[in-house]
Short mmCIF file of C-alpha atoms and ligand atoms in Angstrom, two decimals:
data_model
loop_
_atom_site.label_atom_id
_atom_site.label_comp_id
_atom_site.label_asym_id
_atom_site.label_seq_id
_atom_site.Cartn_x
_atom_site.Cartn_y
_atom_site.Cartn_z
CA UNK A 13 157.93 269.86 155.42
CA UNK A 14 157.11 272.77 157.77
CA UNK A 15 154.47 270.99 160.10
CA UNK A 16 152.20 274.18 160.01
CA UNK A 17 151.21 273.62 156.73
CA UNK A 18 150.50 270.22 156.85
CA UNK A 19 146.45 270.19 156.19
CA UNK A 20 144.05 267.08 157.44
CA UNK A 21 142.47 266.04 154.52
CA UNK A 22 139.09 265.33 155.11
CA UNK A 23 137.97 262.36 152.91
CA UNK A 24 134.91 263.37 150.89
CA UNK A 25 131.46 261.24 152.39
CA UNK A 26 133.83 260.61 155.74
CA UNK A 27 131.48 262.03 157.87
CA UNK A 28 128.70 260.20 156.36
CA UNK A 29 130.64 256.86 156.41
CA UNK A 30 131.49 258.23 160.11
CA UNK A 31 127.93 258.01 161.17
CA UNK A 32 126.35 254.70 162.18
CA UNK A 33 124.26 252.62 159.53
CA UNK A 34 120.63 253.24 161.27
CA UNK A 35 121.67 257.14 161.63
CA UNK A 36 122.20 257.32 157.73
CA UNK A 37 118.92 255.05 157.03
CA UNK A 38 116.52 257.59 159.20
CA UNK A 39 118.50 260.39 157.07
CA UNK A 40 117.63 259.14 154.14
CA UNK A 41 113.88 258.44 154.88
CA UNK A 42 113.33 261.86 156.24
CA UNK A 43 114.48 263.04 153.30
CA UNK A 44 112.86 260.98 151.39
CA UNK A 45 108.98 262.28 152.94
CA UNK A 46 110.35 265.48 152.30
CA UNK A 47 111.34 265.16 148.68
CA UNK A 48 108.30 262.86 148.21
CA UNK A 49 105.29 265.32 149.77
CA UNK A 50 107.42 268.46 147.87
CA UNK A 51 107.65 266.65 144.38
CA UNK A 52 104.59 264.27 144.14
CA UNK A 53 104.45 261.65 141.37
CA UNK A 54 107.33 263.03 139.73
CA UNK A 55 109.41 260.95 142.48
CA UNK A 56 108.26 258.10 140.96
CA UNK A 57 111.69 257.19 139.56
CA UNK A 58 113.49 257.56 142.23
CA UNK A 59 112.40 253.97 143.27
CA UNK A 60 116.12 253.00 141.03
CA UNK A 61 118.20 253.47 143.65
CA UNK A 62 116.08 250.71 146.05
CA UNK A 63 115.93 248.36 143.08
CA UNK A 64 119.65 249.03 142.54
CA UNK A 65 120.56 247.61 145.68
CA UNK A 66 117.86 244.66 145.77
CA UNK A 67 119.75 243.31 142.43
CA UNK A 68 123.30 243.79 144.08
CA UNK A 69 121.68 241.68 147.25
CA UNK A 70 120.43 239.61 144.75
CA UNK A 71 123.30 238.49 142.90
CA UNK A 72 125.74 238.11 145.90
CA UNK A 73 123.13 236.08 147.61
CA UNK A 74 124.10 232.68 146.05
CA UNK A 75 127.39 232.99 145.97
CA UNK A 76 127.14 234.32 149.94
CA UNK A 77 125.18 231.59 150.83
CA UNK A 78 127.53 228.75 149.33
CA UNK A 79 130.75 230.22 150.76
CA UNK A 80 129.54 231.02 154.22
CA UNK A 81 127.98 227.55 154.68
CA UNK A 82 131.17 225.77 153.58
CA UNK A 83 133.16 228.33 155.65
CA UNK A 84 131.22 226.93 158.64
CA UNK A 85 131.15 223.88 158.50
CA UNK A 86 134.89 223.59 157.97
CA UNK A 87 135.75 226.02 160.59
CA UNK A 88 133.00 224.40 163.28
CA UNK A 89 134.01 221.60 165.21
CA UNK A 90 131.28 218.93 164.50
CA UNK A 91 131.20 215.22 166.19
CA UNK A 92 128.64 212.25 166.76
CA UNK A 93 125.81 212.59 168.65
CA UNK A 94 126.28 215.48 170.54
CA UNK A 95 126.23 217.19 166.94
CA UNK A 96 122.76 215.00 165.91
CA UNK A 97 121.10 216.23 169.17
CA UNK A 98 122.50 219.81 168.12
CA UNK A 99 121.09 219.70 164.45
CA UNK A 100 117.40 218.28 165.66
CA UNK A 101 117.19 221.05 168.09
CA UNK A 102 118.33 223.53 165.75
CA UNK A 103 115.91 222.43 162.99
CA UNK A 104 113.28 221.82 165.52
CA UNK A 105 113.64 225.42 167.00
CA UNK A 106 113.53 227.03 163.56
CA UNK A 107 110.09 224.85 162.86
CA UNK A 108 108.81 226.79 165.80
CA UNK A 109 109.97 230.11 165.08
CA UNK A 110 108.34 229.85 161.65
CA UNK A 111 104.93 228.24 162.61
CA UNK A 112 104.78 231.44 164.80
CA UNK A 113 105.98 233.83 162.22
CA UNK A 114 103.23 232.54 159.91
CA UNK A 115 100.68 231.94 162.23
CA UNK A 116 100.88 235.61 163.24
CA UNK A 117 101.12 236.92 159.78
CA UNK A 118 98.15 234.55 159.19
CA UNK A 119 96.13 236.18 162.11
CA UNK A 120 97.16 240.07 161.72
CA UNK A 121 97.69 240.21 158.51
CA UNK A 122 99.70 243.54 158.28
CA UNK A 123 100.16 243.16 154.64
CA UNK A 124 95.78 244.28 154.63
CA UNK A 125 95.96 247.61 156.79
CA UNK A 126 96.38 250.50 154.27
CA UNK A 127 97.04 250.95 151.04
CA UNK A 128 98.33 248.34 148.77
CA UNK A 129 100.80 248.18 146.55
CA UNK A 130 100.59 247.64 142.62
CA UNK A 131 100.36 244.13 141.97
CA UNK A 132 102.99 241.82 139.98
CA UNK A 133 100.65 240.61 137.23
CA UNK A 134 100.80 237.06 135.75
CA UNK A 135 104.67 236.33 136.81
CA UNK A 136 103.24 235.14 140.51
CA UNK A 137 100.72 232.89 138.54
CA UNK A 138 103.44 230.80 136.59
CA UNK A 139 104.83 229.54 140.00
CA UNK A 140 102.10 228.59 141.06
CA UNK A 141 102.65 224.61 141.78
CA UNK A 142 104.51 224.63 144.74
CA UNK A 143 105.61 220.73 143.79
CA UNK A 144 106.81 221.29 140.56
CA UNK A 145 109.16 224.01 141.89
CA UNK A 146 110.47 222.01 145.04
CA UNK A 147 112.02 219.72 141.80
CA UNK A 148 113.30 222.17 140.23
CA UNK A 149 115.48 223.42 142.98
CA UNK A 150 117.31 219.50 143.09
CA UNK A 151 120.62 221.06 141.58
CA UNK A 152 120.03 219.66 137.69
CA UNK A 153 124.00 220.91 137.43
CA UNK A 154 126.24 222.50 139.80
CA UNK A 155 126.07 226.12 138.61
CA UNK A 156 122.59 226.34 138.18
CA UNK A 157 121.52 226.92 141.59
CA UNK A 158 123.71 229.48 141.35
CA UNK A 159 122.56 231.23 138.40
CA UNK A 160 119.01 231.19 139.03
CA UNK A 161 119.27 232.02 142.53
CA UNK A 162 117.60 228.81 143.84
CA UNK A 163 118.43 228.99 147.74
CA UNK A 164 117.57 225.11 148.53
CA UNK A 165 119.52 223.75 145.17
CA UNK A 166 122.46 226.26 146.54
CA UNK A 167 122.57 224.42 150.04
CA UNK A 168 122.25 221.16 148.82
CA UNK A 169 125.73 222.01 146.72
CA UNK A 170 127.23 223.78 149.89
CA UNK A 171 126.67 220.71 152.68
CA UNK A 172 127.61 218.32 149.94
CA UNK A 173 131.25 220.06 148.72
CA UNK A 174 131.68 221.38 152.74
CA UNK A 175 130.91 217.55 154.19
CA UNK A 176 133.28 216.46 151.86
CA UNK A 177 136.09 218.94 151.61
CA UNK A 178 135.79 217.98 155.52
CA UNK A 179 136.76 214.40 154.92
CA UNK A 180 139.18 215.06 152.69
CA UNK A 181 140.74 217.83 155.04
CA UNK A 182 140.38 214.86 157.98
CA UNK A 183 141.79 212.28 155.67
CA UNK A 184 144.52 214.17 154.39
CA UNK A 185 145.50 215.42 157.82
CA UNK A 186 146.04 212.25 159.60
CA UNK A 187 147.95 210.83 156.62
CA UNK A 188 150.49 214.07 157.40
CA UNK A 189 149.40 215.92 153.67
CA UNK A 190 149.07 219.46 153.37
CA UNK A 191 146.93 219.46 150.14
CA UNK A 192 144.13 220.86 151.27
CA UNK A 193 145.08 223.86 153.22
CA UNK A 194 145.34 225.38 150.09
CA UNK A 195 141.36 225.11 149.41
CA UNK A 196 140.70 226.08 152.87
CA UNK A 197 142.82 229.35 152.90
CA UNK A 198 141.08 230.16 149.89
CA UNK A 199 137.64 229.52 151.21
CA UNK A 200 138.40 231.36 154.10
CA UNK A 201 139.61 234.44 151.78
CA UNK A 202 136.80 234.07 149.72
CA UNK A 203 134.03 234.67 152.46
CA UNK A 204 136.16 237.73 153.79
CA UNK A 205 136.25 239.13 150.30
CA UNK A 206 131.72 238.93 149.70
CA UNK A 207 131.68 239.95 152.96
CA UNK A 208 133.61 243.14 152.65
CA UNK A 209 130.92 243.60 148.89
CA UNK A 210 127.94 243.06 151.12
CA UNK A 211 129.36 246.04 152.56
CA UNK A 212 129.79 248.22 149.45
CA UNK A 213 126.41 247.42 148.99
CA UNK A 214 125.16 247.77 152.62
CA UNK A 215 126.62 251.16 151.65
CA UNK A 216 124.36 251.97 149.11
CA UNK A 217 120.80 251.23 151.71
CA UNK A 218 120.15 254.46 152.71
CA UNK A 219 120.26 256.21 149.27
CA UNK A 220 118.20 253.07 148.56
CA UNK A 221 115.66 254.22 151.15
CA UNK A 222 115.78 258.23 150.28
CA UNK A 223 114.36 257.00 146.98
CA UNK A 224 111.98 254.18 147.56
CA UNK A 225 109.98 256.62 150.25
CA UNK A 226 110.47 259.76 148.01
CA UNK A 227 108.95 257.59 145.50
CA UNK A 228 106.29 255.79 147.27
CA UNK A 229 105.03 259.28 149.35
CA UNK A 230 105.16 260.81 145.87
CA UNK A 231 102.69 258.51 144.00
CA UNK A 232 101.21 256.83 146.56
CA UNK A 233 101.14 258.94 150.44
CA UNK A 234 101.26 257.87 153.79
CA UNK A 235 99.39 254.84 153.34
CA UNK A 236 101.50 252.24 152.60
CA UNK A 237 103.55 253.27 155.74
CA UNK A 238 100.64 252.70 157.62
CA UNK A 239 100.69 248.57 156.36
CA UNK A 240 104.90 248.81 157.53
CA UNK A 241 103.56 249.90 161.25
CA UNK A 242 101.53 247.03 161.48
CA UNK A 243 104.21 244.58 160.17
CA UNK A 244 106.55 245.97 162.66
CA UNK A 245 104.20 245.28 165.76
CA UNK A 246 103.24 241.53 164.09
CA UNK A 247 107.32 240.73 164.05
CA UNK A 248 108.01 242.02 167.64
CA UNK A 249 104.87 240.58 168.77
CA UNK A 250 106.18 237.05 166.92
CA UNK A 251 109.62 237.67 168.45
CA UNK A 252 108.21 237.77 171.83
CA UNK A 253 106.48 234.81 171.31
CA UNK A 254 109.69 233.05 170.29
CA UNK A 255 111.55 233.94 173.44
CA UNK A 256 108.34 232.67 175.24
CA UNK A 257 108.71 229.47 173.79
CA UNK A 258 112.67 229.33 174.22
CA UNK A 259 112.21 230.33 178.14
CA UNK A 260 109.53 227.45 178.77
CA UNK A 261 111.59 225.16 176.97
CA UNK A 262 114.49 226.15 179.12
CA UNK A 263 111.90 225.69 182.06
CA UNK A 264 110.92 222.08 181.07
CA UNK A 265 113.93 220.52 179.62
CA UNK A 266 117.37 222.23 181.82
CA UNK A 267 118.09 222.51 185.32
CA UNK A 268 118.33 226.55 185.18
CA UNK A 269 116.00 228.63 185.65
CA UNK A 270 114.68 231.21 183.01
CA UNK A 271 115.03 234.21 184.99
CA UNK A 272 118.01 233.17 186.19
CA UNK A 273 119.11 232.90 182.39
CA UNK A 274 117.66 236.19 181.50
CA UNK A 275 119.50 237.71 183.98
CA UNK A 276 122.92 236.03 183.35
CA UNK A 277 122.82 236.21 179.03
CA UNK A 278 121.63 240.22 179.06
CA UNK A 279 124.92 241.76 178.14
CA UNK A 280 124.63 238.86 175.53
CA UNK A 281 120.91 240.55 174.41
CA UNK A 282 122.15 243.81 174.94
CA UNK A 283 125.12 243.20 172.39
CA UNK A 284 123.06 241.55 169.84
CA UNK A 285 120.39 244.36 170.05
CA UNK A 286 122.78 247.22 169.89
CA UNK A 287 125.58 245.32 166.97
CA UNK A 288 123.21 243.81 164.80
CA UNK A 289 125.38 241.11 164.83
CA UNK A 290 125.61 237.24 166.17
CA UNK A 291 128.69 236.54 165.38
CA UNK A 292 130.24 239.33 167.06
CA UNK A 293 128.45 238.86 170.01
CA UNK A 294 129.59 235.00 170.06
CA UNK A 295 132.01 235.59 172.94
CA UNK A 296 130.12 237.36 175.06
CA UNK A 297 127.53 234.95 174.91
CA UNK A 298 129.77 231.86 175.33
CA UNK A 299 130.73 234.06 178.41
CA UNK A 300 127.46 234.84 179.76
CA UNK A 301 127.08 231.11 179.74
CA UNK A 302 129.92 230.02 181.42
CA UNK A 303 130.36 232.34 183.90
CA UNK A 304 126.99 233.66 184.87
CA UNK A 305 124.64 230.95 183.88
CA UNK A 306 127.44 228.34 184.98
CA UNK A 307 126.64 225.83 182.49
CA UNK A 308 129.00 223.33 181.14
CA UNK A 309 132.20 224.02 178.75
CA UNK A 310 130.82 221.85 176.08
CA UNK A 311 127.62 222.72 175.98
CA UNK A 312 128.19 226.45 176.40
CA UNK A 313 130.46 225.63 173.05
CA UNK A 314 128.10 223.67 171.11
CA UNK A 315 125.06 226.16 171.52
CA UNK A 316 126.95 229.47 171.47
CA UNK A 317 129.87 229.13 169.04
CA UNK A 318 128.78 225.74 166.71
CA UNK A 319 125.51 226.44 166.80
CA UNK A 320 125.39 229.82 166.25
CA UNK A 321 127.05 229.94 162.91
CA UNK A 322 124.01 228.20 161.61
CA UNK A 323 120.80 228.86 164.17
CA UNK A 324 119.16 231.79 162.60
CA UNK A 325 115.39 231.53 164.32
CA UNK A 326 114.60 235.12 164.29
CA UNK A 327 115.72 235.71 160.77
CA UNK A 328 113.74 232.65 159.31
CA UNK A 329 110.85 234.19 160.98
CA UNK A 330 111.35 237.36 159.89
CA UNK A 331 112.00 236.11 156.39
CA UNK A 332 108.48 233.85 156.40
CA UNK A 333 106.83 236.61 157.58
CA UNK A 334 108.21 239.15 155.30
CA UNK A 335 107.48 237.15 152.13
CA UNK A 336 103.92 237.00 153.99
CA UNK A 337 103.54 240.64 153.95
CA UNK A 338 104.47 241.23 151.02
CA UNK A 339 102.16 238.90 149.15
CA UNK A 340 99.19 240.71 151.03
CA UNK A 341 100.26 243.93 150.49
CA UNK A 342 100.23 243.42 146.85
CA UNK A 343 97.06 241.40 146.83
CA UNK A 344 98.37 237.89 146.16
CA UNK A 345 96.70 235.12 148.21
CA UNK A 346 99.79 232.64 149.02
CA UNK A 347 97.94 228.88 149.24
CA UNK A 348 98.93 226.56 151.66
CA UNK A 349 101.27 224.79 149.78
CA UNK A 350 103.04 228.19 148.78
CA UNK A 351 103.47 229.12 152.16
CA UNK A 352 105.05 225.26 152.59
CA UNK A 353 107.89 226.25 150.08
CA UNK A 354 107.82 229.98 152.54
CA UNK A 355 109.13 227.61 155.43
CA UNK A 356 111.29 225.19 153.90
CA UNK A 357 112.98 228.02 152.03
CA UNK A 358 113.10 229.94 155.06
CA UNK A 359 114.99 227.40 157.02
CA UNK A 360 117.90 226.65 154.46
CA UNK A 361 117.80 230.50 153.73
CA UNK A 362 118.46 231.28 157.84
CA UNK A 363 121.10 228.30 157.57
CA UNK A 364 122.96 230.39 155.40
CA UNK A 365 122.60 233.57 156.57
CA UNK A 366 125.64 235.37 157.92
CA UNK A 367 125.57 236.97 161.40
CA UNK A 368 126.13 240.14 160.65
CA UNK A 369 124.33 243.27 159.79
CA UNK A 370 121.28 243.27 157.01
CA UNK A 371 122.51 239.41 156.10
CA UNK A 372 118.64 238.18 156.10
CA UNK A 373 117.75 240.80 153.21
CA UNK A 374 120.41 238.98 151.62
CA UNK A 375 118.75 235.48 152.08
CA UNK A 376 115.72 236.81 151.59
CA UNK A 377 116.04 237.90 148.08
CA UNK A 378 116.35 233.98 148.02
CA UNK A 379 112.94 233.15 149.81
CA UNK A 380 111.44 235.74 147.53
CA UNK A 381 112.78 233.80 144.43
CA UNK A 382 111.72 230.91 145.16
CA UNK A 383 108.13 231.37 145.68
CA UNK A 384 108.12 233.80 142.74
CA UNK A 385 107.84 237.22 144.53
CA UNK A 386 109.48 239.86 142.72
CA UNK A 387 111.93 240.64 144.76
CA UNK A 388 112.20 244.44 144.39
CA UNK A 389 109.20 244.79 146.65
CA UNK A 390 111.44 244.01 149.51
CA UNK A 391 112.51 247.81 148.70
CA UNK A 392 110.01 248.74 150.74
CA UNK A 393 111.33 246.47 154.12
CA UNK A 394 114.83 248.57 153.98
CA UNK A 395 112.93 251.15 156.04
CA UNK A 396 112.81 249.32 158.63
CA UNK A 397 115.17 246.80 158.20
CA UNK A 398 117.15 248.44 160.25
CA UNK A 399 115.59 248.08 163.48
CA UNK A 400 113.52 244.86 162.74
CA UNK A 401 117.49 243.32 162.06
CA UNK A 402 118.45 244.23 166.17
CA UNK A 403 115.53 242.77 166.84
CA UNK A 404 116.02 239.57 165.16
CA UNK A 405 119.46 239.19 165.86
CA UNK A 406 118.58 239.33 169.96
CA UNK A 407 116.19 236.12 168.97
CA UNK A 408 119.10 234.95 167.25
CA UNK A 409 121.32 234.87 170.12
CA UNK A 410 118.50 233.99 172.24
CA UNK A 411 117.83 230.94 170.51
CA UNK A 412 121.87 229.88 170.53
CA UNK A 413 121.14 230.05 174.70
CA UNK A 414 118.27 227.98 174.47
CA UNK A 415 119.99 225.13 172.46
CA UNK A 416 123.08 225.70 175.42
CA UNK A 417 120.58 225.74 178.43
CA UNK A 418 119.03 222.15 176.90
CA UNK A 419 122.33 220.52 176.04
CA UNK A 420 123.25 221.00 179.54
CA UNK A 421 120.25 218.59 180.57
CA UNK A 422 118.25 218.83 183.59
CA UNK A 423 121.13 217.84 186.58
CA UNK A 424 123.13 221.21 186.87
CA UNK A 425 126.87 220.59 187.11
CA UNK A 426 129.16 219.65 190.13
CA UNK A 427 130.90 222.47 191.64
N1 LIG B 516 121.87 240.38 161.73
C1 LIG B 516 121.47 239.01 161.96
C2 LIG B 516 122.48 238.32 162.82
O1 LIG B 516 123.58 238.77 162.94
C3 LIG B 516 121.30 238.27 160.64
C4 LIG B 516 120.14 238.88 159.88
O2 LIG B 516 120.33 239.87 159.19
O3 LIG B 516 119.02 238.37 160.02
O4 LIG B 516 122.19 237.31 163.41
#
């Protein structure tokens, strides 16, 4: 063929695609005040779009959650008590992050600054007894965690088939059989393939966006933005506390210093902050660790790539204090015992959560379940999702050094 007229063909939307996922979200809710101040409450339905993509979150959540759980903890190299030690910290640290979530949620209250947002009727009052619904998330048969969406029923089935597909794998393994590499390929396969849906779906979040500010300028103005400003402030000003608490920790209980970790991890923070993403910034941290913080192979190893693949701190506390939020912006008074079920949801939920991009809305379609929040509300969080998410993640990573730095103990290494 005569090379001159060989066209490029430019893929429809490849500029869009081309563009990175925070550039398309601030697109979309530009657009959206414009469409919303020019067409009033006849934007009202374009809410679909937001609601569209809260279902899609919503139905790969379970499945998500199962897969990437097993997928860890057959791919992470787990032993004795260095692994206890790992899992109280971990659980310990995600207590914390919590408390502080909800404590300043508690004491701001974002949710109460502005205008609200219609309330959910009677469906909040039917889940009411926090008690009652902790039993009804025991898996009563293996699929129905799944079906109904019940995150601590869903990781009660995932640490029970991935504990055991581990012995199995162990057993079979020594005894020189090559059963179960057939399970694990697919397991592995199977977390690539929702992972590359989330996508498709990610996809979808800034149309999702356009609509749900079109729609909420339209009916409602600027008011309920005014609420999101205050949220934003409450989670940084959590997050903050969180790395306060990591960096005296790291002060009392490890022989480095917390500058001198600060210093040596900030490519690490940088990474995180500008990927959205743990688990690609996973080397670099182990690196950071190693070579500028100097601490030891195996705990650098156990904090920054075993831990990491199920330390979420800044997305539990961004999911507590979310669900939070929400509740007050819609009026609902969450009793103690509600917000109970908030935390121990929120700490399996962050246990499953990916680390990549926008996985916490995922997971938190879960929290939202399972305290009986509707969860298209979260529509409204997309806007800022975006940014909140580089935030979190940062904490994230931050909280994989902390769990390093203490593992390494207080007598620094021999050089
Ligand atoms: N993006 C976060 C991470 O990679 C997960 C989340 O969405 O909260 O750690």
């Amino acid at each position: 063929m005569d090379q001159r007229t060989v066209r490029v063909k430019r893929r429809p939307l490849g500029s869009w695609r081309g563009l990175p996922l925070y550039l398309r979200i601030l697109i979309g809710f530009a657009l959206g005040v414009v469409v919303g101040v020019a067409a009033g409450p006849s934007a009202a339905p374009l809410a679909t779009p937001a609601r569209l993509v809260l279902r899609l979150l919503g139905a790969i959540a379970p499945a998500l959650v199962l897969v990437a759980v097993v997928h860890a903890l057959l791919n992470t190299p787990l032993q004795g008590r260095v692994g206890a030690r790992l899992a109280g910290l971990l659980l310990l640290n995600t207590l914390v992050a919590i408390t502080v979530g909800l404590l300043v949620a508690n004491i701001v209250k974002p949710g109460r600054h502005g205008a609200p947002l219609d309330a959910p009727g009677a469906e909040m009052a039917q889940r009411a007894d926090p008690w009652a619904q902790l039993l009804e998330n025991i898996p009563a048969s293996l699929l129905k965690p799944l079906v109904e969406n019940q995150v601590i029923g869903v990781i009660f089935l995932a640490l029970a088939f991935g504990i055991a597909l581990r012995l199995v794998r162990d057993r079979q393994a020594a005894a020189g059989q090559t059963d179960y590499q057939g399970l694990e390929g697919a397991i592995n396969t199977l977390y690539s393939v929702l992972i590359e849906v989330l996508h498709w779906v990610i996809a979808i979040i800034p149309f999702g966006v356009f609509g749900i500010v079109a729609s909420i300028v339209g009916t409602k103005g600027f008011g309920p933005f005014q609420s999101l400003g205050w949220f934003v402030a409450a989670v940084i000003l959590a997050l903050l506390l969180q790395a306060a608490y990591y960096l005296a920790r790291i002060r009392t209980g490890s022989w480095v210093r917390p500058g001198a970790v600060l210093r040596g991890v900030r490519d690490a923070l940088v990474m995180a902050f500008s990927t959205a993403s743990s688990t690609a910034t996973m080397p670099v941290t182990y690196t950071c660790l190693r070579e500028n913080v100097g601490l030891r192979e195996e705990s650098a190893s156990m904090g920054a790539l075993v831990g990491a693949n199920f330390n979420n701190d800044g997305t539990a506390l961004y999911e507590a204090m979310s669900a939070l939020f929400i509740a007050q912006m819609i009026g609902v008074d969450l009793s103690l015992p509600q917000q109970l079920m908030v935390v121990l949801t929120s700490v399996v939920a962050s246990v499953g959560a990916a680390g990549i991009p926008e996985a916490g809305l995922v997971t938190m379609t879960l929290v939202f379940t399972a305290v009986g929040l509707p969860i298209h509300y979260i529509a409204i969080l997309l806007t800022v999702d975006w940014f909140l998410d580089r935030c979190r993640t940062a904490i994230n990573v931050m909280g994989d050094v902390n769990v390093s730095c203490l593992l390494d103990g207080r007598t620094p290494p021999k050089r």
